[in-house]
Short mmCIF file of C-alpha atoms and ligand atoms in Angstrom, two decimals:
data_model
loop_
_atom_site.label_atom_id
_atom_site.label_comp_id
_atom_site.label_asym_id
_atom_site.label_seq_id
_atom_site.Cartn_x
_atom_site.Cartn_y
_atom_site.Cartn_z
CA MET A 1 -15.85 28.17 -4.52
CA LYS A 2 -16.37 24.42 -3.65
CA THR A 3 -15.18 24.14 -0.53
CA THR A 4 -15.72 19.79 0.39
CA ARG A 5 -13.26 17.13 -1.08
CA GLN A 6 -15.64 15.19 -1.75
CA ILE A 7 -13.41 11.41 -2.39
CA THR A 8 -13.81 8.09 -3.31
CA ILE A 9 -12.88 5.46 -1.10
CA LEU A 10 -11.42 2.02 -3.10
CA GLY A 11 -11.72 -0.49 -1.01
CA SER A 12 -13.58 0.85 2.06
CA THR A 13 -14.02 -2.03 3.77
CA GLY A 14 -10.36 -2.50 4.64
CA SER A 15 -8.30 -2.09 6.68
CA ILE A 16 -7.21 1.62 5.46
CA GLY A 17 -10.23 2.35 4.59
CA GLU A 18 -12.08 2.13 7.19
CA SER A 19 -8.78 4.83 8.81
CA THR A 20 -9.89 6.72 6.08
CA LEU A 21 -13.53 7.12 6.83
CA ASP A 22 -12.33 7.95 11.40
CA VAL A 23 -10.11 10.90 9.57
CA ILE A 24 -13.43 12.52 7.15
CA ALA A 25 -16.10 11.76 9.71
CA ARG A 26 -14.29 14.41 12.30
CA HIS A 27 -14.40 16.80 9.68
CA PRO A 28 -17.37 16.50 7.97
CA ASP A 29 -16.78 20.47 6.28
CA ARG A 30 -13.88 19.53 4.17
CA PHE A 31 -14.24 15.53 3.35
CA GLN A 32 -17.47 13.55 1.57
CA ALA A 33 -17.10 11.18 1.05
CA PHE A 34 -19.11 10.17 -2.61
CA ALA A 35 -17.61 6.82 -3.33
CA LEU A 36 -16.79 4.21 -1.60
CA THR A 37 -16.10 0.86 -2.75
CA ALA A 38 -15.75 -2.82 -1.86
CA ASN A 39 -14.87 -6.89 -3.51
CA ASN A 40 -18.30 -8.36 -1.61
CA ASN A 41 -18.20 -7.90 2.01
CA VAL A 42 -21.94 -6.32 1.99
CA GLU A 43 -23.21 -6.17 5.20
CA LYS A 44 -20.10 -3.51 6.29
CA MET A 45 -20.66 -2.15 2.81
CA LEU A 46 -24.23 -0.85 4.01
CA ALA A 47 -23.62 -0.35 8.08
CA GLN A 48 -20.55 2.51 5.14
CA CYS A 49 -23.39 3.15 3.42
CA GLN A 50 -26.16 4.39 6.82
CA ARG A 51 -23.29 6.90 7.81
CA PHE A 52 -22.07 8.72 4.96
CA GLN A 53 -24.38 8.48 2.72
CA PRO A 54 -21.66 8.56 -0.78
CA ARG A 55 -22.93 9.56 -3.75
CA PHE A 56 -21.86 6.00 -4.69
CA ALA A 57 -21.43 2.26 -3.67
CA VAL A 58 -19.95 -0.31 -5.80
CA MET A 59 -19.94 -4.16 -5.03
CA LEU A 60 -16.62 -5.60 -7.64
CA ASN A 61 -18.68 -8.89 -6.91
CA MET A 62 -21.81 -8.74 -9.17
CA ASP A 63 -24.31 -11.51 -6.52
CA SER A 64 -22.88 -8.90 -4.27
CA ALA A 65 -23.87 -5.81 -6.14
CA ALA A 66 -27.55 -7.48 -6.41
CA GLN A 67 -27.22 -8.31 -2.60
CA LEU A 68 -26.06 -4.70 -1.54
CA ALA A 69 -28.55 -2.82 -3.80
CA ASP A 70 -31.60 -4.00 -1.94
CA ALA A 71 -31.20 -3.58 1.15
CA ILE A 72 -30.24 0.27 0.59
CA LYS A 73 -33.58 0.06 -0.97
CA THR A 74 -34.95 -1.44 1.97
CA ALA A 75 -33.25 0.79 4.20
CA GLY A 76 -34.41 4.20 2.15
CA ILE A 77 -31.20 4.99 1.65
CA LYS A 78 -30.56 7.23 -2.33
CA THR A 79 -26.85 5.93 -2.41
CA GLU A 80 -26.78 4.29 -5.92
CA VAL A 81 -25.52 0.69 -5.72
CA LEU A 82 -22.74 0.02 -9.46
CA ALA A 83 -20.54 -3.42 -10.03
CA GLY A 84 -18.01 -4.22 -11.33
CA ILE A 85 -14.51 -3.71 -12.09
CA GLU A 86 -15.43 -1.28 -14.73
CA SER A 87 -17.54 0.67 -12.43
CA LEU A 88 -13.84 1.24 -10.20
CA GLU A 89 -12.80 3.02 -12.84
CA LYS A 90 -15.48 4.98 -13.65
CA VAL A 91 -15.98 6.51 -9.11
CA ALA A 92 -12.43 7.31 -9.86
CA SER A 93 -12.83 9.37 -12.41
CA LEU A 94 -16.34 11.60 -12.38
CA PRO A 95 -16.20 14.72 -12.71
CA GLU A 96 -16.98 15.47 -9.89
CA VAL A 97 -14.63 13.29 -7.46
CA ASP A 98 -11.11 15.35 -5.72
CA ALA A 99 -9.60 12.93 -4.88
CA VAL A 100 -8.60 9.43 -4.63
CA MET A 101 -8.57 6.97 -2.13
CA ALA A 102 -6.22 3.90 -3.50
CA ALA A 103 -6.22 1.50 -0.46
CA ILE A 104 -8.09 -1.88 -2.38
CA VAL A 105 -5.25 -4.84 -1.84
CA GLY A 106 -2.58 -5.93 -3.77
CA ALA A 107 -2.59 -6.01 -8.05
CA ALA A 108 -7.47 -5.41 -8.14
CA GLY A 109 -6.16 -2.04 -7.94
CA ILE A 110 -4.31 -1.29 -10.56
CA ARG A 111 -6.65 -0.11 -12.74
CA PRO A 112 -8.63 2.44 -10.23
CA THR A 113 -5.69 3.63 -9.51
CA PHE A 114 -4.37 4.18 -13.69
CA ALA A 115 -7.94 5.53 -14.35
CA ALA A 116 -7.48 7.90 -10.86
CA ALA A 117 -3.79 9.68 -11.87
CA ARG A 118 -5.20 9.28 -15.51
CA THR A 119 -8.07 12.19 -14.73
CA GLY A 120 -5.94 14.56 -13.05
CA LYS A 121 -7.08 13.25 -8.94
CA LEU A 122 -5.55 13.79 -5.35
CA VAL A 123 -4.01 10.69 -6.09
CA LEU A 124 -3.46 9.08 -2.15
CA LEU A 125 -1.54 6.71 -2.81
CA ALA A 126 -1.94 2.97 -0.29
CA ASN A 127 -2.83 0.62 -3.09
CA LYS A 128 2.37 0.13 -2.70
CA GLU A 129 1.52 -2.67 -5.33
CA THR A 130 -0.02 -0.52 -8.44
CA LEU A 131 3.71 0.99 -8.14
CA VAL A 132 5.91 -1.59 -7.43
CA MET A 133 3.84 -3.39 -11.34
CA ALA A 134 4.38 0.07 -13.05
CA GLY A 135 6.27 2.55 -11.18
CA ARG A 136 8.15 4.09 -14.48
CA ILE A 137 4.43 4.19 -16.41
CA PHE A 138 2.90 5.10 -12.69
CA MET A 139 4.62 8.04 -12.16
CA ASP A 140 4.94 8.75 -15.75
CA LEU A 141 0.35 9.19 -16.02
CA VAL A 142 0.78 11.31 -13.49
CA LYS A 143 2.84 13.98 -14.49
CA GLN A 144 1.04 13.86 -17.73
CA HIS A 145 -2.19 14.14 -16.82
CA ASN A 146 -1.26 16.01 -13.66
CA ALA A 147 -2.32 14.28 -11.16
CA THR A 148 -0.57 15.13 -8.18
CA LEU A 149 0.69 12.35 -5.59
CA LEU A 150 0.22 11.85 -2.64
CA PRO A 151 1.91 8.59 -0.06
CA ILE A 152 -0.16 6.91 2.12
CA ASP A 153 2.28 4.28 3.75
CA SER A 154 3.10 5.56 6.92
CA GLU A 155 7.00 4.96 5.32
CA HIS A 156 6.90 6.84 2.26
CA ASN A 157 4.23 9.76 3.87
CA ALA A 158 7.33 9.94 7.06
CA ILE A 159 9.73 10.18 4.22
CA TYR A 160 8.40 12.86 1.80
CA GLN A 161 7.18 15.04 5.47
CA SER A 162 11.14 14.73 5.81
CA LEU A 163 12.04 15.93 2.30
CA PRO A 164 13.14 19.62 1.92
CA HIS A 165 9.99 21.66 1.10
CA HIS A 166 10.83 21.88 -2.75
CA PHE A 167 12.10 18.36 -3.65
CA ASN A 168 12.29 18.38 -6.56
CA GLY A 169 13.37 15.28 -7.71
CA ASN A 170 16.36 14.81 -7.01
CA LEU A 171 17.55 13.53 -4.36
CA THR A 172 21.60 14.53 -5.51
CA ALA A 173 20.87 18.69 -5.79
CA SER A 174 18.99 18.82 -2.66
CA GLY A 175 20.89 17.53 -0.44
CA ILE A 176 19.83 14.38 0.71
CA SER A 177 22.90 10.63 0.79
CA ARG A 178 20.61 8.01 1.61
CA ILE A 179 16.77 7.40 2.71
CA LEU A 180 16.68 5.20 5.80
CA LEU A 181 13.36 3.49 5.49
CA THR A 182 12.57 2.15 8.69
CA ALA A 183 10.45 -1.99 9.31
CA SER A 184 9.52 -3.26 12.18
CA GLY A 185 11.49 -6.61 11.20
CA GLY A 186 7.30 -7.86 11.90
CA PRO A 187 6.09 -10.89 14.11
CA PHE A 188 9.05 -13.01 13.40
CA ARG A 189 12.71 -11.40 14.03
CA ARG A 190 13.92 -12.78 16.86
CA ALA A 191 12.32 -16.25 15.44
CA PRO A 192 15.54 -18.86 15.58
CA LEU A 193 15.37 -19.84 11.19
CA ASP A 194 15.15 -23.30 11.63
CA SER A 195 11.31 -22.36 13.16
CA LEU A 196 9.98 -20.09 9.99
CA ALA A 197 9.33 -23.41 8.59
CA SER A 198 6.45 -24.76 10.18
CA VAL A 199 5.04 -21.22 11.72
CA THR A 200 0.86 -20.14 10.81
CA PRO A 201 -1.13 -17.40 9.35
CA GLU A 202 -2.05 -17.10 12.93
CA GLN A 203 1.27 -16.60 13.47
CA ALA A 204 2.56 -14.37 10.90
CA CYS A 205 -0.58 -12.26 10.99
CA ALA A 206 -0.14 -11.23 14.42
CA HIS A 207 2.35 -7.93 14.07
CA PRO A 208 3.24 -6.84 17.13
CA ASN A 209 2.60 -2.59 16.41
CA TRP A 210 0.26 -2.18 13.27
CA ASP A 211 -3.29 -3.76 12.89
CA MET A 212 -3.10 -4.09 9.58
CA GLY A 213 -4.76 -6.67 6.74
CA GLN A 214 -4.06 -10.39 6.16
CA LYS A 215 -2.39 -9.50 2.90
CA ILE A 216 0.03 -7.04 4.78
CA SER A 217 0.49 -8.90 7.85
CA VAL A 218 2.67 -12.09 6.20
CA ASP A 219 3.95 -9.52 4.14
CA SER A 220 5.59 -7.79 6.90
CA ALA A 221 5.86 -10.87 8.94
CA THR A 222 8.39 -12.19 5.05
CA MET A 223 9.93 -8.93 5.02
CA MET A 224 8.50 -8.38 1.03
CA ASN A 225 6.20 -5.49 3.43
CA LYS A 226 9.71 -3.83 3.27
CA GLY A 227 11.45 -4.95 0.15
CA LEU A 228 7.43 -3.36 -2.04
CA GLU A 229 8.77 -0.47 -0.42
CA VAL A 230 11.85 -0.04 -1.46
CA ILE A 231 10.77 -0.19 -4.67
CA GLU A 232 7.76 2.25 -3.46
CA ALA A 233 10.39 4.44 -2.71
CA HIS A 234 12.54 3.86 -5.98
CA TRP A 235 10.08 5.48 -7.67
CA LEU A 236 8.21 8.14 -5.21
CA PHE A 237 11.49 9.94 -5.26
CA GLU A 238 13.21 9.11 -7.94
CA ALA A 239 16.69 6.83 -5.28
CA PRO A 240 18.83 4.58 -6.87
CA SER A 241 18.36 1.85 -4.68
CA GLU A 242 22.05 2.32 -3.55
CA LYS A 243 20.44 5.05 -1.61
CA ILE A 244 18.10 3.13 -0.03
CA GLN A 245 18.82 1.69 3.32
CA VAL A 246 16.40 -0.83 5.52
CA VAL A 247 16.86 -0.28 9.24
CA ILE A 248 14.82 -2.30 12.15
CA HIS A 249 12.93 -0.02 14.31
CA PRO A 250 10.78 -2.51 16.27
CA GLN A 251 9.24 -0.19 18.05
CA SER A 252 7.31 1.82 15.05
CA VAL A 253 7.74 5.15 16.01
CA ILE A 254 10.31 6.37 13.78
CA HIS A 255 7.75 5.76 10.51
CA SER A 256 11.68 6.41 8.03
CA MET A 257 14.27 8.83 7.85
CA VAL A 258 15.84 11.32 5.21
CA ALA A 259 19.39 11.48 5.68
CA TYR A 260 21.79 14.57 4.47
CA VAL A 261 24.94 14.79 3.38
CA ASP A 262 25.87 17.75 5.97
CA GLY A 263 24.75 15.38 8.50
CA SER A 264 21.74 15.70 9.43
CA VAL A 265 18.86 13.44 9.44
CA ILE A 266 15.58 14.26 9.31
CA ALA A 267 12.99 11.32 10.91
CA GLN A 268 8.67 11.92 11.59
CA LEU A 269 7.80 10.67 14.46
CA GLY A 270 4.29 9.22 15.66
CA ASN A 271 2.22 6.76 17.05
CA PRO A 272 1.82 4.00 14.22
CA ASP A 273 -2.04 4.61 13.40
CA MET A 274 -2.18 5.13 10.21
CA ARG A 275 -4.19 7.42 11.01
CA THR A 276 -1.64 9.90 10.90
CA PRO A 277 0.20 9.61 7.13
CA ILE A 278 -3.75 9.60 5.55
CA ALA A 279 -5.39 12.82 8.18
CA HIS A 280 -1.52 14.30 7.11
CA ALA A 281 -2.30 13.46 3.27
CA MET A 282 -5.84 14.17 3.15
CA GLY A 283 -5.96 17.13 4.89
CA TYR A 284 -2.29 18.52 2.75
CA PRO A 285 -1.38 21.17 2.74
CA ASP A 286 -3.02 21.62 5.92
CA ARG A 287 -2.56 20.05 9.18
CA ILE A 288 -5.74 17.91 10.62
CA GLU A 289 -7.06 16.67 13.49
CA SER A 290 -6.79 12.26 12.83
CA GLY A 291 -7.84 11.08 16.39
CA VAL A 292 -4.70 9.68 17.22
CA SER A 293 -3.44 10.05 20.16
CA ALA A 294 -0.18 12.20 21.24
CA LEU A 295 3.27 9.89 21.82
CA ASP A 296 3.93 9.94 25.51
CA MET A 297 8.05 9.74 24.60
CA PHE A 298 8.60 8.88 28.74
CA LYS A 299 6.08 5.65 27.74
CA VAL A 300 8.40 4.65 24.48
CA ALA A 301 11.86 5.99 26.42
CA HIS A 302 13.83 3.14 24.08
CA LEU A 303 13.85 3.22 20.46
CA ASP A 304 16.17 0.63 18.53
CA PHE A 305 17.79 -0.13 15.29
CA GLU A 306 18.98 -2.97 13.51
CA GLU A 307 20.30 -4.15 10.75
CA PRO A 308 17.94 -6.17 8.29
CA ASP A 309 18.77 -10.01 8.26
CA PHE A 310 18.91 -10.92 4.57
CA LYS A 311 18.96 -14.64 5.04
CA LYS A 312 16.36 -14.82 7.32
CA PHE A 313 14.47 -13.88 5.12
CA PRO A 314 15.16 -14.01 1.84
CA CYS A 315 11.94 -11.79 0.28
CA LEU A 316 14.17 -8.23 1.26
CA GLY A 317 16.88 -9.80 -1.98
CA LEU A 318 14.23 -10.30 -4.07
CA ALA A 319 12.87 -7.81 -3.23
CA TYR A 320 16.21 -5.81 -4.50
CA GLN A 321 17.12 -7.85 -6.93
CA ALA A 322 13.91 -7.87 -9.23
CA LEU A 323 14.38 -3.41 -8.58
CA ALA A 324 18.35 -4.40 -9.77
CA ALA A 325 16.52 -6.03 -12.93
CA GLY A 326 14.42 -3.73 -13.41
CA GLY A 327 11.62 -4.42 -16.95
CA ASN A 328 8.80 -6.29 -16.25
CA MET A 329 10.71 -8.19 -13.08
CA PRO A 330 9.44 -5.77 -10.04
CA ALA A 331 5.73 -7.17 -11.72
CA VAL A 332 6.75 -10.90 -11.85
CA LEU A 333 8.00 -11.20 -8.35
CA ASN A 334 4.81 -9.54 -6.87
CA ALA A 335 2.50 -11.13 -8.77
CA ALA A 336 3.82 -14.17 -7.67
CA ASN A 337 4.14 -13.14 -4.13
CA GLU A 338 0.17 -12.22 -3.91
CA ILE A 339 -0.13 -15.43 -5.28
CA ALA A 340 3.10 -17.16 -2.28
CA VAL A 341 1.06 -15.65 0.76
CA GLU A 342 -2.35 -16.26 -0.74
CA SER A 343 -1.30 -20.68 -1.15
CA PHE A 344 0.41 -19.64 2.36
CA LEU A 345 -2.80 -18.14 4.53
CA LYS A 346 -4.81 -21.39 1.78
CA ARG A 347 -1.96 -23.68 4.32
CA ARG A 348 -1.39 -25.26 1.21
CA MET A 349 2.56 -23.74 1.35
CA PRO A 350 5.32 -23.64 4.47
CA PHE A 351 5.81 -20.44 5.16
CA THR A 352 8.97 -20.55 4.55
CA ALA A 353 7.94 -21.80 0.50
CA ILE A 354 6.94 -18.03 -0.70
CA PRO A 355 10.69 -17.42 -1.09
CA LEU A 356 10.99 -20.14 -2.76
CA MET A 357 8.66 -19.61 -5.25
CA ILE A 358 8.60 -15.76 -6.39
CA GLU A 359 12.48 -16.86 -7.15
CA HIS A 360 11.16 -19.23 -9.32
CA ALA A 361 9.24 -17.20 -11.35
CA MET A 362 11.38 -14.57 -11.91
CA LYS A 363 13.68 -17.17 -13.03
CA THR A 364 10.95 -18.49 -15.22
CA VAL A 365 9.03 -14.89 -16.73
CA ARG A 366 10.90 -13.73 -18.84
CA GLN A 367 12.46 -9.75 -18.60
CA GLU A 368 11.44 -7.57 -20.89
CA GLU A 369 10.49 -4.35 -20.71
CA MET A 370 6.92 -2.50 -20.39
CA THR A 371 4.81 0.11 -21.34
CA THR A 372 1.38 -0.48 -22.03
CA LEU A 373 -1.53 -1.49 -18.54
CA ASP A 374 -2.07 -3.87 -20.71
CA ASP A 375 2.19 -5.46 -21.04
CA VAL A 376 1.65 -5.41 -16.91
CA LEU A 377 -1.12 -6.81 -16.56
CA ARG A 378 0.21 -9.15 -18.91
CA THR A 379 3.97 -10.09 -17.33
CA ASP A 380 1.20 -10.07 -13.99
CA ALA A 381 -1.22 -12.79 -15.51
CA GLN A 382 2.27 -14.44 -16.61
CA ALA A 383 4.18 -14.49 -13.13
CA ARG A 384 0.73 -16.00 -11.40
CA ASN A 385 0.52 -18.90 -13.94
CA ALA A 386 4.37 -19.94 -13.78
CA ALA A 387 3.84 -19.38 -9.26
CA GLN A 388 1.06 -21.84 -9.61
CA ASN A 389 3.06 -24.49 -11.62
CA TRP A 390 5.21 -24.43 -9.19
CA LEU A 391 2.71 -24.67 -6.30
CA ALA A 392 1.50 -28.02 -8.75
CA ASN A 393 4.66 -29.55 -8.96
CA LEU A 394 5.74 -29.01 -5.13
CA GLN A 395 2.27 -31.27 -4.09
P1 NAD B 1 -8.06 -4.51 3.63
O1 NAD B 1 -7.35 -6.06 3.05
O2 NAD B 1 -7.74 -4.46 4.71
O3 NAD B 1 -8.80 -4.17 2.50
C1 NAD B 1 -8.87 -4.92 1.26
C2 NAD B 1 -9.39 -3.21 0.27
O4 NAD B 1 -9.60 -3.65 -0.54
C3 NAD B 1 -11.08 -3.96 0.43
O5 NAD B 1 -11.98 -2.94 1.53
C4 NAD B 1 -11.96 -5.02 0.14
O6 NAD B 1 -13.14 -4.85 0.07
C5 NAD B 1 -11.63 -4.26 -1.02
N1 NAD B 1 -10.51 -5.40 -2.32
C6 NAD B 1 -9.96 -6.82 -1.60
N2 NAD B 1 -9.96 -7.50 -3.22
C7 NAD B 1 -10.32 -6.33 -4.02
C8 NAD B 1 -10.53 -6.68 -5.37
N3 NAD B 1 -10.52 -7.99 -6.45
N4 NAD B 1 -11.26 -5.40 -6.41
C9 NAD B 1 -11.62 -4.91 -5.37
N5 NAD B 1 -10.85 -5.20 -4.17
C10 NAD B 1 -10.49 -5.52 -3.59
O7 NAD B 1 -5.77 -4.19 3.53
P2 NAD B 1 -4.82 -2.81 3.64
O8 NAD B 1 -4.59 -3.88 4.84
O9 NAD B 1 -6.52 -1.83 4.46
O10 NAD B 1 -4.66 -2.70 2.44
C11 NAD B 1 -4.83 -2.38 1.30
C12 NAD B 1 -3.91 -1.13 0.20
O11 NAD B 1 -3.23 -0.81 1.79
C13 NAD B 1 -2.59 -2.69 -0.10
O12 NAD B 1 -2.56 -2.33 -0.21
C14 NAD B 1 -1.26 -1.74 1.49
O13 NAD B 1 -0.58 -2.90 0.61
C15 NAD B 1 -1.68 -0.32 1.36
N6 NAD B 1 -0.92 -0.76 3.36
C16 NAD B 1 -1.49 -0.67 4.51
C17 NAD B 1 -1.20 -0.34 5.11
C18 NAD B 1 -2.65 -0.93 6.37
O14 NAD B 1 -2.04 -0.42 7.69
N7 NAD B 1 -3.75 -1.34 6.53
C19 NAD B 1 -0.41 0.24 5.40
C20 NAD B 1 0.50 0.58 4.29
C21 NAD B 1 -0.05 0.75 3.31
MG1 MG B 2 4.85 0.38 5.38
#
């Protein structure tokens, strides 16, 4: 019987990817990096291949793949280098693979994540955008192909840990009254509303508690991250939106909670370090060391809670709106948000234009049902167009 889990990491050069490799390095007896993938960071990928000796390394970008192949040959490593989106799908679905860490950022992650589900893998899902864009279709695929889905997002991992052992997808039957989704509030929690128009990408990316990729950092600053997570929780736990309550908790020590009808509230606590949810999901059902230091309650001392400010953070309301509308609207929200974040990071529009652009896309793209991945990708393209047109008119 095979004892080592063969893991493919989609997005190994990113923040989640690197934390995953850190956990793998602590447990060489349990895990083997089977395939590593990245967009175009050749230098980092080469270093990862030298250290972890994966069977495959995939670069989305063709030129980067050619450069990597040369460097790997020179270094005398046996890793085979592949390129392009089909190769990402391939290394997510080869029969040798046991688990796939889906840690590509944004809609770019959807095709390989689908490939992993379609081949019945253990899917470790960091790429929340897949669920936001294609919730029902993806969850159906997971069921149909007997894949196992474990959440990496710290809040959803915390909820998963706080659910009853044999949770069958029915909140009411399990005596659950609410899911309390915690949020740090991001870098602008205390900033006055009228200061937001002039904040810079550097300020938006300076998260008080978590060290993350740029896109999710901006999402945290607008609180769209929490909006995407409401939608993510809806699909993962079959929770109607009125049962998902966002709770601002600035210390990021409680990663989320589940409230029961008898008045009990079960929470998962820990230092804000993604290696905890990563190790939880990778080792599941075993508990394994993650390298995260023990939580010192005396240092934490205070746990604070506030209600979210929907006026200051309209993205949160837009996400609830998209979830209520259903159909393709969450995919529209997600795509327009990606264009908005990118445009803000490139200093082509102010921070406060982000929700305006998304709202425009949600009004412009026609609402419809989606049944296939192609429907999702078509909606994604339409919403990106609508967002780009809005920006062109603004300038
Ligand atoms: P990141 O920007 O640090 O890394 C992204 C990775 O994806 C990189 O390896 C990059 O090479 C790859 N990538 C980017 N564009 C690609 C493309 N078009 N095709 C193929 N690969 C591509 O991002 P991150 O912060 O690690 O976030 C990854 C995912 O995990 C996101 O969906 C994010 O929402 C989610 N997540 C992250 C954190 C966190 O703490 N960083 C927490 C919860 C959830
Ligand atoms: Mg999160």
